[in-house]
PDB file of C-alpha atoms in Angstrom:
ATOM      1  CA  MET K   1     -17.827 -58.834 140.340  1.00 69.00           C
ATOM      2  CA  ALA K   2     -18.864 -55.052 138.346  1.00 80.00           C
ATOM      3  CA  ASP K   3     -21.273 -55.659 135.337  1.00 95.00           C
ATOM      4  CA  LEU K   4     -18.867 -55.534 131.725  1.00 97.00           C
ATOM      5  CA  ALA K   5     -17.973 -53.094 129.274  1.00 98.00           C
ATOM      6  CA  ILE K   6     -17.712 -53.611 125.610  1.00 98.00           C
ATOM      7  CA  MET K   7     -16.465 -51.136 123.381  1.00 98.00           C
ATOM      8  CA  VAL K   8     -15.580 -51.140 119.589  1.00 98.00           C
ATOM      9  CA  ALA K   9     -12.190 -49.519 118.157  1.00 98.00           C
ATOM     10  CA  PRO K  10     -13.613 -49.688 114.295  1.00 98.00           C
ATOM     11  CA  ASN K  11     -11.098 -47.992 112.896  1.00 98.00           C
ATOM     12  CA  GLY K  12      -8.041 -46.506 114.389  1.00 96.00           C
ATOM     13  CA  ALA K  13      -6.694 -43.899 113.158  1.00 96.00           C
ATOM     14  CA  ARG K  14      -3.024 -45.507 110.412  1.00 94.00           C
ATOM     15  CA  LYS K  15      -5.349 -48.208 108.481  1.00 96.00           C
ATOM     16  CA  GLY K  16      -6.612 -48.952 105.442  1.00 96.00           C
ATOM     17  CA  TYR K  17      -9.370 -49.366 103.029  1.00 97.00           C
ATOM     18  CA  ALA K  18      -5.713 -52.030 101.685  1.00 97.00           C
ATOM     19  CA  ASP K  19      -5.511 -53.006 105.176  1.00 97.00           C
ATOM     20  CA  HIS K  20      -9.029 -54.348 105.145  1.00 98.00           C
ATOM     21  CA  PRO K  21     -11.704 -53.295 102.645  1.00 98.00           C
ATOM     22  CA  ASN K  22     -14.859 -53.090 104.922  1.00 98.00           C
ATOM     23  CA  LEU K  23     -12.916 -51.648 107.119  1.00 98.00           C
ATOM     24  CA  PRO K  24     -15.718 -47.800 108.426  1.00 98.00           C
ATOM     25  CA  LEU K  25     -13.854 -44.651 108.030  1.00 97.00           C
ATOM     26  CA  THR K  26     -16.815 -41.987 106.620  1.00 97.00           C
ATOM     27  CA  ALA K  27     -19.252 -40.797 109.207  1.00 98.00           C
ATOM     28  CA  ASP K  28     -21.922 -43.084 107.831  1.00 98.00           C
ATOM     29  CA  ALA K  29     -19.377 -46.056 107.536  1.00 98.00           C
ATOM     30  CA  ILE K  30     -19.237 -45.647 110.901  1.00 98.00           C
ATOM     31  CA  ALA K  31     -23.018 -45.299 112.303  1.00 98.00           C
ATOM     32  CA  LYS K  32     -23.568 -48.891 110.212  1.00 98.00           C
ATOM     33  CA  GLU K  33     -20.832 -50.067 111.664  1.00 98.00           C
ATOM     34  CA  ALA K  34     -22.071 -48.751 115.264  1.00 98.00           C
ATOM     35  CA  HIS K  35     -25.235 -50.240 114.721  1.00 98.00           C
ATOM     36  CA  ALA K  36     -24.410 -54.071 113.806  1.00 98.00           C
ATOM     37  CA  CYS K  37     -21.239 -54.218 116.776  1.00 98.00           C
ATOM     38  CA  GLN K  38     -24.859 -53.111 119.274  1.00 98.00           C
ATOM     39  CA  ALA K  39     -26.651 -55.604 117.307  1.00 98.00           C
ATOM     40  CA  ALA K  40     -23.833 -58.470 118.793  1.00 98.00           C
ATOM     41  CA  GLY K  41     -23.310 -56.695 122.618  1.00 98.00           C
ATOM     42  CA  ALA K  42     -21.391 -54.124 121.642  1.00 98.00           C
ATOM     43  CA  GLN K  43     -21.867 -50.916 124.944  1.00 98.00           C
ATOM     44  CA  ALA K  44     -19.471 -47.930 123.449  1.00 98.00           C
ATOM     45  CA  ILE K  45     -17.951 -46.767 120.416  1.00 98.00           C
ATOM     46  CA  HIS K  46     -13.932 -45.407 120.760  1.00 98.00           C
ATOM     47  CA  MET K  47     -14.083 -43.463 117.192  1.00 98.00           C
ATOM     48  CA  HIS K  48     -11.288 -41.887 114.811  1.00 98.00           C
ATOM     49  CA  VAL K  49     -12.917 -39.490 112.023  1.00 98.00           C
ATOM     50  CA  ARG K  50     -10.749 -38.849 109.093  1.00 97.00           C
ATOM     51  CA  ASP K  51     -10.318 -36.015 106.083  1.00 96.00           C
ATOM     52  CA  ASP K  52     -11.746 -36.616 103.482  1.00 95.00           C
ATOM     53  CA  ASN K  53      -8.363 -38.708 101.576  1.00 94.00           C
ATOM     54  CA  GLY K  54      -8.598 -40.610 103.976  1.00 94.00           C
ATOM     55  CA  ARG K  55      -6.330 -38.991 106.955  1.00 95.00           C
ATOM     56  CA  HIS K  56      -6.846 -38.980 110.619  1.00 97.00           C
ATOM     57  CA  THR K  57      -8.678 -35.836 112.082  1.00 98.00           C
ATOM     58  CA  LEU K  58      -9.273 -34.124 115.304  1.00 98.00           C
ATOM     59  CA  ASP K  59     -11.730 -31.914 112.912  1.00 98.00           C
ATOM     60  CA  ALA K  60     -14.313 -31.622 115.411  1.00 98.00           C
ATOM     61  CA  ALA K  61     -16.589 -29.913 113.241  1.00 98.00           C
ATOM     62  CA  ARG K  62     -16.207 -34.091 111.720  1.00 98.00           C
ATOM     63  CA  TYR K  63     -16.480 -35.785 115.318  1.00 98.00           C
ATOM     64  CA  LEU K  64     -20.133 -34.161 115.596  1.00 98.00           C
ATOM     65  CA  ALA K  65     -21.144 -35.529 112.312  1.00 98.00           C
ATOM     66  CA  ALA K  66     -19.842 -39.351 113.312  1.00 98.00           C
ATOM     67  CA  THR K  67     -21.155 -38.145 116.371  1.00 98.00           C
ATOM     68  CA  ASP K  68     -25.276 -37.642 114.715  1.00 98.00           C
ATOM     69  CA  ALA K  69     -24.606 -40.286 113.181  1.00 98.00           C
ATOM     70  CA  VAL K  70     -24.362 -42.693 115.120  1.00 98.00           C
ATOM     71  CA  ARG K  71     -26.153 -41.736 117.592  1.00 98.00           C
ATOM     72  CA  ARG K  72     -29.483 -42.393 114.649  1.00 98.00           C
ATOM     73  CA  ALA K  73     -28.663 -44.897 114.718  1.00 98.00           C
ATOM     74  CA  THR K  74     -28.088 -46.438 118.313  1.00 98.00           C
ATOM     75  CA  GLY K  75     -30.421 -44.115 120.226  1.00 98.00           C
ATOM     76  CA  SER K  76     -29.993 -42.890 123.303  1.00 97.00           C
ATOM     77  CA  GLU K  77     -28.129 -45.915 125.500  1.00 98.00           C
ATOM     78  CA  PHE K  78     -25.364 -46.397 123.109  1.00 98.00           C
ATOM     79  CA  VAL K  79     -22.404 -44.381 124.406  1.00 98.00           C
ATOM     80  CA  ILE K  80     -19.966 -42.886 122.369  1.00 98.00           C
ATOM     81  CA  GLN K  81     -15.790 -41.198 122.691  1.00 98.00           C
ATOM     82  CA  ILE K  82     -13.881 -39.115 121.195  1.00 98.00           C
ATOM     83  CA  THR K  83      -9.811 -39.834 121.461  1.00 98.00           C
ATOM     84  CA  THR K  84      -7.792 -37.140 120.899  1.00 98.00           C
ATOM     85  CA  GLU K  85      -4.665 -38.950 119.898  1.00 96.00           C
ATOM     86  CA  ALA K  86      -2.497 -37.657 118.223  1.00 94.00           C
ATOM     87  CA  VAL K  87      -0.596 -39.999 115.708  1.00 91.00           C
ATOM     88  CA  GLY K  88       1.959 -37.809 115.327  1.00 91.00           C
ATOM     89  CA  MET K  89       0.797 -35.458 113.985  1.00 94.00           C
ATOM     90  CA  PHE K  90      -0.984 -32.698 117.000  1.00 97.00           C
ATOM     91  CA  LYS K  91       0.309 -30.650 119.463  1.00 97.00           C
ATOM     92  CA  PRO K  92      -1.634 -30.415 122.855  1.00 98.00           C
ATOM     93  CA  HIS K  93      -3.689 -27.336 122.289  1.00 98.00           C
ATOM     94  CA  GLU K  94      -4.210 -28.839 119.607  1.00 98.00           C
ATOM     95  CA  GLN K  95      -5.873 -31.862 121.227  1.00 98.00           C
ATOM     96  CA  ILE K  96      -7.598 -29.534 123.707  1.00 98.00           C
ATOM     97  CA  ALA K  97      -9.327 -27.475 121.167  1.00 98.00           C
ATOM     98  CA  VAL K  98     -11.388 -30.398 119.771  1.00 98.00           C
ATOM     99  CA  VAL K  99     -12.442 -31.593 123.439  1.00 98.00           C
ATOM    100  CA  ARG K 100     -13.803 -28.806 124.138  1.00 98.00           C
ATOM    101  CA  ALA K 101     -15.260 -27.583 120.090  1.00 98.00           C
ATOM    102  CA  ALA K 102     -16.690 -31.132 120.188  1.00 98.00           C
ATOM    103  CA  ARG K 103     -17.976 -31.442 123.811  1.00 98.00           C
ATOM    104  CA  PRO K 104     -18.503 -35.049 123.776  1.00 98.00           C
ATOM    105  CA  GLU K 105     -20.392 -37.185 126.103  1.00 98.00           C
ATOM    106  CA  ALA K 106     -16.450 -39.368 126.591  1.00 98.00           C
ATOM    107  CA  VAL K 107     -13.236 -38.915 125.963  1.00 98.00           C
ATOM    108  CA  SER K 108     -10.024 -40.747 125.707  1.00 98.00           C
ATOM    109  CA  ILE K 109      -6.725 -39.225 126.229  1.00 98.00           C
ATOM    110  CA  ALA K 110      -2.828 -39.928 126.364  1.00 97.00           C
ATOM    111  CA  THR K 111      -1.502 -37.988 128.982  1.00 94.00           C
ATOM    112  CA  LYS K 112       2.041 -38.132 127.443  1.00 93.00           C
ATOM    113  CA  GLU K 113       0.688 -36.324 124.669  1.00 96.00           C
ATOM    114  CA  LEU K 114      -1.343 -34.131 126.375  1.00 97.00           C
ATOM    115  CA  ILE K 115       1.244 -33.731 128.708  1.00 97.00           C
ATOM    116  CA  PRO K 116       4.989 -33.947 127.274  1.00 94.00           C
ATOM    117  CA  ASP K 117       5.955 -31.589 129.270  1.00 94.00           C
ATOM    118  CA  ALA K 118       5.313 -29.442 132.162  1.00 95.00           C
ATOM    119  CA  GLU K 119       5.358 -26.167 130.251  1.00 96.00           C
ATOM    120  CA  SER K 120       1.997 -27.931 128.875  1.00 97.00           C
ATOM    121  CA  GLU K 121       0.372 -29.155 132.612  1.00 98.00           C
ATOM    122  CA  ALA K 122      -1.059 -25.780 133.205  1.00 98.00           C
ATOM    123  CA  ALA K 123      -3.032 -25.655 130.105  1.00 98.00           C
ATOM    124  CA  ALA K 124      -3.638 -29.202 130.595  1.00 98.00           C
ATOM    125  CA  ALA K 125      -4.880 -29.045 133.883  1.00 98.00           C
ATOM    126  CA  ALA K 126      -8.060 -27.031 132.619  1.00 98.00           C
ATOM    127  CA  LEU K 127      -9.087 -29.251 130.032  1.00 98.00           C
ATOM    128  CA  TYR K 128      -9.043 -32.182 133.022  1.00 98.00           C
ATOM    129  CA  HIS K 129     -11.651 -29.541 134.806  1.00 98.00           C
ATOM    130  CA  TRP K 130     -12.709 -27.812 132.961  1.00 98.00           C
ATOM    131  CA  ALA K 131     -14.078 -32.059 131.401  1.00 98.00           C
ATOM    132  CA  HIS K 132     -13.895 -32.946 135.387  1.00 98.00           C
ATOM    133  CA  GLU K 133     -17.190 -29.851 136.227  1.00 98.00           C
ATOM    134  CA  GLN K 134     -19.203 -30.449 132.653  1.00 98.00           C
ATOM    135  CA  ARG K 135     -19.168 -33.921 133.614  1.00 98.00           C
ATOM    136  CA  ILE K 136     -16.879 -35.788 129.811  1.00 98.00           C
ATOM    137  CA  ALA K 137     -16.313 -38.646 130.499  1.00 98.00           C
ATOM    138  CA  VAL K 138     -12.458 -38.365 130.884  1.00 98.00           C
ATOM    139  CA  GLN K 139     -10.444 -41.993 130.438  1.00 98.00           C
ATOM    140  CA  HIS K 140      -6.511 -42.012 130.178  1.00 98.00           C
ATOM    141  CA  ILE K 141      -4.061 -44.753 127.832  1.00 97.00           C
ATOM    142  CA  VAL K 142      -2.202 -46.092 129.770  1.00 96.00           C
ATOM    143  CA  TYR K 143       0.979 -47.047 126.710  1.00 92.00           C
ATOM    144  CA  ALA K 144       3.818 -48.971 129.436  1.00 89.00           C
ATOM    145  CA  ALA K 145       3.313 -49.431 133.086  1.00 85.00           C
ATOM    146  CA  ASN K 146       5.378 -46.988 134.349  1.00 88.00           C
ATOM    147  CA  GLU K 147       3.488 -44.536 133.331  1.00 93.00           C
ATOM    148  CA  PHE K 148       1.071 -44.612 135.135  1.00 95.00           C
ATOM    149  CA  ASP K 149       3.178 -43.609 137.861  1.00 95.00           C
ATOM    150  CA  HIS K 150       2.951 -40.378 135.680  1.00 95.00           C
ATOM    151  CA  LEU K 151      -0.663 -40.963 135.213  1.00 97.00           C
ATOM    152  CA  LEU K 152      -0.424 -40.644 140.025  1.00 97.00           C
ATOM    153  CA  ASP K 153       1.500 -38.330 140.609  1.00 97.00           C
ATOM    154  CA  LEU K 154      -0.190 -35.824 137.953  1.00 97.00           C
ATOM    155  CA  ILE K 155      -3.872 -37.200 139.996  1.00 98.00           C
ATOM    156  CA  GLY K 156      -1.563 -36.490 143.403  1.00 97.00           C
ATOM    157  CA  ARG K 157      -0.975 -32.870 142.814  1.00 97.00           C
ATOM    158  CA  GLY K 158      -4.388 -31.697 141.314  1.00 98.00           C
ATOM    159  CA  ILE K 159      -4.085 -31.479 137.368  1.00 98.00           C
ATOM    160  CA  ILE K 160      -6.379 -34.387 137.031  1.00 98.00           C
ATOM    161  CA  PRO K 161      -9.168 -33.674 139.227  1.00 98.00           C
ATOM    162  CA  GLY K 162     -11.376 -36.469 140.575  1.00 96.00           C
ATOM    163  CA  HIS K 163     -11.181 -39.266 143.574  1.00 95.00           C
ATOM    164  CA  ARG K 164     -11.435 -42.379 140.357  1.00 97.00           C
ATOM    165  CA  HIS K 165     -10.412 -42.114 137.540  1.00 98.00           C
ATOM    166  CA  SER K 166     -10.209 -44.571 133.953  1.00 98.00           C
ATOM    167  CA  VAL K 167      -7.567 -46.400 132.026  1.00 98.00           C
ATOM    168  CA  ILE K 168      -6.503 -48.101 128.969  1.00 98.00           C
ATOM    169  CA  PHE K 169      -3.967 -50.748 129.043  1.00 96.00           C
ATOM    170  CA  PRO K 170      -2.892 -50.640 125.029  1.00 95.00           C
ATOM    171  CA  LEU K 171      -0.853 -54.297 124.487  1.00 94.00           C
ATOM    172  CA  GLY K 172       0.920 -55.225 122.205  1.00 87.00           C
ATOM    173  CA  ARG K 173       1.220 -50.882 121.407  1.00 77.00           C
ATOM    174  CA  TYR K 174       5.541 -52.040 121.374  1.00 65.00           C
ATOM    175  CA  ALA K 175       5.489 -55.398 120.957  1.00 62.00           C
ATOM    176  CA  ALA K 176       7.236 -56.695 117.476  1.00 63.00           C
ATOM    177  CA  ASP K 177       4.970 -57.007 115.072  1.00 71.00           C
ATOM    178  CA  GLN K 178       2.230 -55.786 117.716  1.00 77.00           C
ATOM    179  CA  GLU K 179       1.626 -58.615 118.726  1.00 84.00           C
ATOM    180  CA  SER K 180      -0.052 -58.938 122.448  1.00 89.00           C
ATOM    181  CA  ASP K 181       0.367 -61.378 125.363  1.00 89.00           C
ATOM    182  CA  PRO K 182      -2.084 -61.615 127.796  1.00 91.00           C
ATOM    183  CA  ALA K 183       0.798 -61.885 130.009  1.00 91.00           C
ATOM    184  CA  GLU K 184       1.448 -58.185 129.202  1.00 90.00           C
ATOM    185  CA  LEU K 185      -1.200 -57.500 131.731  1.00 92.00           C
ATOM    186  CA  ALA K 186       0.453 -58.370 135.124  1.00 93.00           C
ATOM    187  CA  PRO K 187       2.908 -55.292 135.210  1.00 92.00           C
ATOM    188  CA  PHE K 188      -0.508 -52.590 134.922  1.00 93.00           C
ATOM    189  CA  VAL K 189      -2.809 -54.691 136.852  1.00 94.00           C
ATOM    190  CA  ALA K 190      -0.538 -54.633 139.627  1.00 94.00           C
ATOM    191  CA  LYS K 191      -0.132 -51.397 139.166  1.00 94.00           C
ATOM    192  CA  VAL K 192      -4.061 -50.900 140.043  1.00 95.00           C
ATOM    193  CA  ARG K 193      -3.871 -52.951 142.355  1.00 95.00           C
ATOM    194  CA  GLU K 194      -1.306 -50.842 144.600  1.00 95.00           C
ATOM    195  CA  SER K 195      -3.135 -47.574 143.593  1.00 95.00           C
ATOM    196  CA  GLY K 196      -6.150 -48.221 145.830  1.00 94.00           C
ATOM    197  CA  GLY K 197      -7.993 -50.787 143.225  1.00 93.00           C
ATOM    198  CA  VAL K 198     -11.248 -50.778 141.888  1.00 90.00           C
ATOM    199  CA  ALA K 199     -12.191 -48.917 144.339  1.00 92.00           C
ATOM    200  CA  ARG K 200     -10.312 -46.126 142.770  1.00 96.00           C
ATOM    201  CA  PHE K 201      -9.388 -47.037 139.124  1.00 97.00           C
ATOM    202  CA  ASP K 202     -12.178 -48.705 136.162  1.00 97.00           C
ATOM    203  CA  TRP K 203      -9.665 -50.141 133.802  1.00 97.00           C
ATOM    204  CA  TRP K 204      -9.788 -51.580 129.977  1.00 98.00           C
ATOM    205  CA  VAL K 205      -8.037 -53.321 127.435  1.00 97.00           C
ATOM    206  CA  CYS K 206      -7.042 -53.161 124.382  1.00 97.00           C
ATOM    207  CA  ALA K 207      -5.389 -55.196 123.065  1.00 96.00           C
ATOM    208  CA  PHE K 208      -3.163 -55.354 119.307  1.00 95.00           C
ATOM    209  CA  GLY K 209      -2.748 -58.895 116.454  1.00 94.00           C
ATOM    210  CA  GLU K 210      -3.915 -61.915 116.517  1.00 95.00           C
ATOM    211  CA  SER K 211      -4.311 -62.199 120.527  1.00 95.00           C
ATOM    212  CA  GLU K 212      -6.431 -59.540 120.578  1.00 97.00           C
ATOM    213  CA  THR K 213      -9.331 -62.147 122.035  1.00 97.00           C
ATOM    214  CA  ALA K 214      -7.270 -64.050 124.030  1.00 96.00           C
ATOM    215  CA  SER K 215      -6.321 -61.070 126.186  1.00 96.00           C
ATOM    216  CA  LEU K 216      -8.959 -59.656 126.341  1.00 97.00           C
ATOM    217  CA  VAL K 217     -11.332 -62.512 127.811  1.00 97.00           C
ATOM    218  CA  ALA K 218      -7.940 -62.633 129.978  1.00 96.00           C
ATOM    219  CA  SER K 219      -9.174 -58.996 130.836  1.00 96.00           C
ATOM    220  CA  ALA K 220     -12.964 -59.889 131.931  1.00 97.00           C
ATOM    221  CA  ALA K 221     -11.950 -63.143 134.568  1.00 96.00           C
ATOM    222  CA  MET K 222      -9.938 -60.261 135.986  1.00 94.00           C
ATOM    223  CA  GLY K 223     -12.279 -57.285 136.246  1.00 95.00           C
ATOM    224  CA  GLY K 224     -11.514 -54.804 133.344  1.00 97.00           C
ATOM    225  CA  HIS K 225     -13.381 -53.845 130.200  1.00 98.00           C
ATOM    226  CA  CYS K 226     -12.546 -54.452 127.421  1.00 98.00           C
ATOM    227  CA  ARG K 227     -12.370 -52.594 123.391  1.00 98.00           C
ATOM    228  CA  ILE K 228     -12.335 -54.758 120.655  1.00 98.00           C
ATOM    229  CA  GLY K 229     -12.139 -53.711 116.788  1.00 98.00           C
ATOM    230  CA  PHE K 230      -9.903 -53.260 113.363  1.00 98.00           C
ATOM    231  CA  GLU K 231      -7.809 -50.183 115.254  1.00 97.00           C
ATOM    232  CA  ASN K 232      -6.436 -52.964 117.105  1.00 96.00           C
ATOM    233  CA  SER K 233      -6.573 -56.897 114.848  1.00 97.00           C
ATOM    234  CA  PHE K 234      -8.857 -58.272 112.266  1.00 98.00           C
ATOM    235  CA  ILE K 235      -8.320 -61.419 113.746  1.00 97.00           C
ATOM    236  CA  ASN K 236     -10.801 -63.536 115.185  1.00 98.00           C
ATOM    237  CA  ALA K 237      -9.730 -66.221 118.343  1.00 96.00           C
ATOM    238  CA  ASP K 238      -9.766 -69.151 115.006  1.00 97.00           C
ATOM    239  CA  GLY K 239      -7.022 -67.832 113.930  1.00 97.00           C
ATOM    240  CA  THR K 240      -9.928 -66.611 110.514  1.00 98.00           C
ATOM    241  CA  ARG K 241      -9.914 -62.783 109.579  1.00 98.00           C
ATOM    242  CA  ALA K 242     -12.867 -60.962 110.865  1.00 98.00           C
ATOM    243  CA  GLU K 243     -15.257 -59.616 108.003  1.00 98.00           C
ATOM    244  CA  SER K 244     -16.722 -56.630 110.142  1.00 98.00           C
ATOM    245  CA  ASN K 245     -16.338 -54.684 113.896  1.00 98.00           C
ATOM    246  CA  ALA K 246     -19.179 -56.727 114.019  1.00 98.00           C
ATOM    247  CA  GLU K 247     -18.197 -60.416 113.802  1.00 98.00           C
ATOM    248  CA  ARG K 248     -14.993 -59.576 116.270  1.00 98.00           C
ATOM    249  CA  VAL K 249     -17.763 -58.489 118.988  1.00 98.00           C
ATOM    250  CA  GLY K 250     -20.057 -61.964 118.137  1.00 98.00           C
ATOM    251  CA  ASP K 251     -16.448 -63.713 118.561  1.00 98.00           C
ATOM    252  CA  LEU K 252     -15.468 -62.023 121.812  1.00 98.00           C
ATOM    253  CA  ARG K 253     -18.810 -62.449 123.437  1.00 97.00           C
ATOM    254  CA  SER K 254     -18.930 -65.872 122.118  1.00 97.00           C
ATOM    255  CA  ALA K 255     -14.952 -66.762 123.800  1.00 97.00           C
ATOM    256  CA  LEU K 256     -16.728 -65.080 127.412  1.00 97.00           C
ATOM    257  CA  SER K 257     -19.621 -67.421 127.542  1.00 93.00           C
ATOM    258  CA  GLY K 258     -17.408 -68.772 130.936  1.00 90.00           C
ATOM    259  CA  ILE K 259     -17.334 -65.230 132.413  1.00 94.00           C
ATOM    260  CA  HIS K 260     -20.495 -64.109 134.545  1.00 91.00           C
ATOM    261  CA  ARG K 261     -20.388 -60.627 133.936  1.00 94.00           C
ATOM    262  CA  ARG K 262     -23.918 -58.794 133.048  1.00 95.00           C
ATOM    263  CA  PRO K 263     -23.702 -56.250 130.875  1.00 95.00           C
ATOM    264  CA  SER K 264     -23.013 -52.416 131.782  1.00 97.00           C
ATOM    265  CA  SER K 265     -25.875 -50.236 131.436  1.00 97.00           C
ATOM    266  CA  ARG K 266     -24.825 -46.016 129.739  1.00 98.00           C
ATOM    267  CA  ALA K 267     -24.741 -45.164 133.468  1.00 98.00           C
ATOM    268  CA  ASP K 268     -22.768 -47.826 134.144  1.00 97.00           C
ATOM    269  CA  VAL K 269     -19.844 -47.709 130.591  1.00 98.00           C
ATOM    270  CA  LEU K 270     -19.906 -43.671 131.383  1.00 98.00           C
ATOM    271  CA  ARG K 271     -19.296 -43.691 135.094  1.00 98.00           C
ATOM    272  CA  ALA K 272     -16.190 -46.555 133.823  1.00 98.00           C
ATOM    273  CA  LEU K 273     -14.722 -44.739 131.253  1.00 98.00           C
ATOM    274  CA  GLY K 274     -14.049 -41.972 133.632  1.00 98.00           C
ATOM    275  CA  GLN K 275     -18.122 -39.738 133.852  1.00 98.00           C
ATOM    276  CA  PRO K 276     -17.927 -38.479 137.674  1.00 96.00           C
ATOM    277  CA  ASP K 277     -20.270 -39.188 140.042  1.00 87.00           C
TER     278      ASP K 277
END
């Protein structure tokens, strides 16, 4: 089985200090948390940034500032992924603009947000092809199994280039109270296997709620990679509330002790996140 990558998602777009007092929202706080998570066993970060009022933003300057802060804190091996998540606030052209302006080494994009209709396909195709040429690692967010069919269609028609792709499946996103269940993995994994398996798709899982750790352990056992952190859950495997993202990473590492997969290298993490060969 391939080496295992662990990415931390320390803040997300929706939560604030009322949800957890240690949520890292500023560039310096994100960088400090990234360093602690790296020490706990994470090899990458999935990063959201906020404006001066703590609201989710796709401001490229803020992404660049946070990226610089994380890079100084973690060194050259740690992988930094930004996101274009719209959160119902941003249009496709704004998502495209931030990727072109920030030129990240890795980015996550939900195809259903970037391509809400047929009229959006041309601009999205231009972005995907530009990112491919720039060797930017593009990870596709797939919220439901039927969205995987849409992704396959986009790949088949050449709107998304390349022969190998990265996908992430958020479990519990549409469940009651956003509580995930490891059983939700089944239709996603079936789609991957039906569509070329791990030779064609590197797949990741993040999971909402108290079953985050259990869902990620199931993912790792089946060949997937793990994204963990306060974006999705504050709760450790034993039901206690974590004080930090690094504690969540450590909790996952302990739960993975029986799964013998070595930590991924930087090159392997970037490849698993969609960097073209």
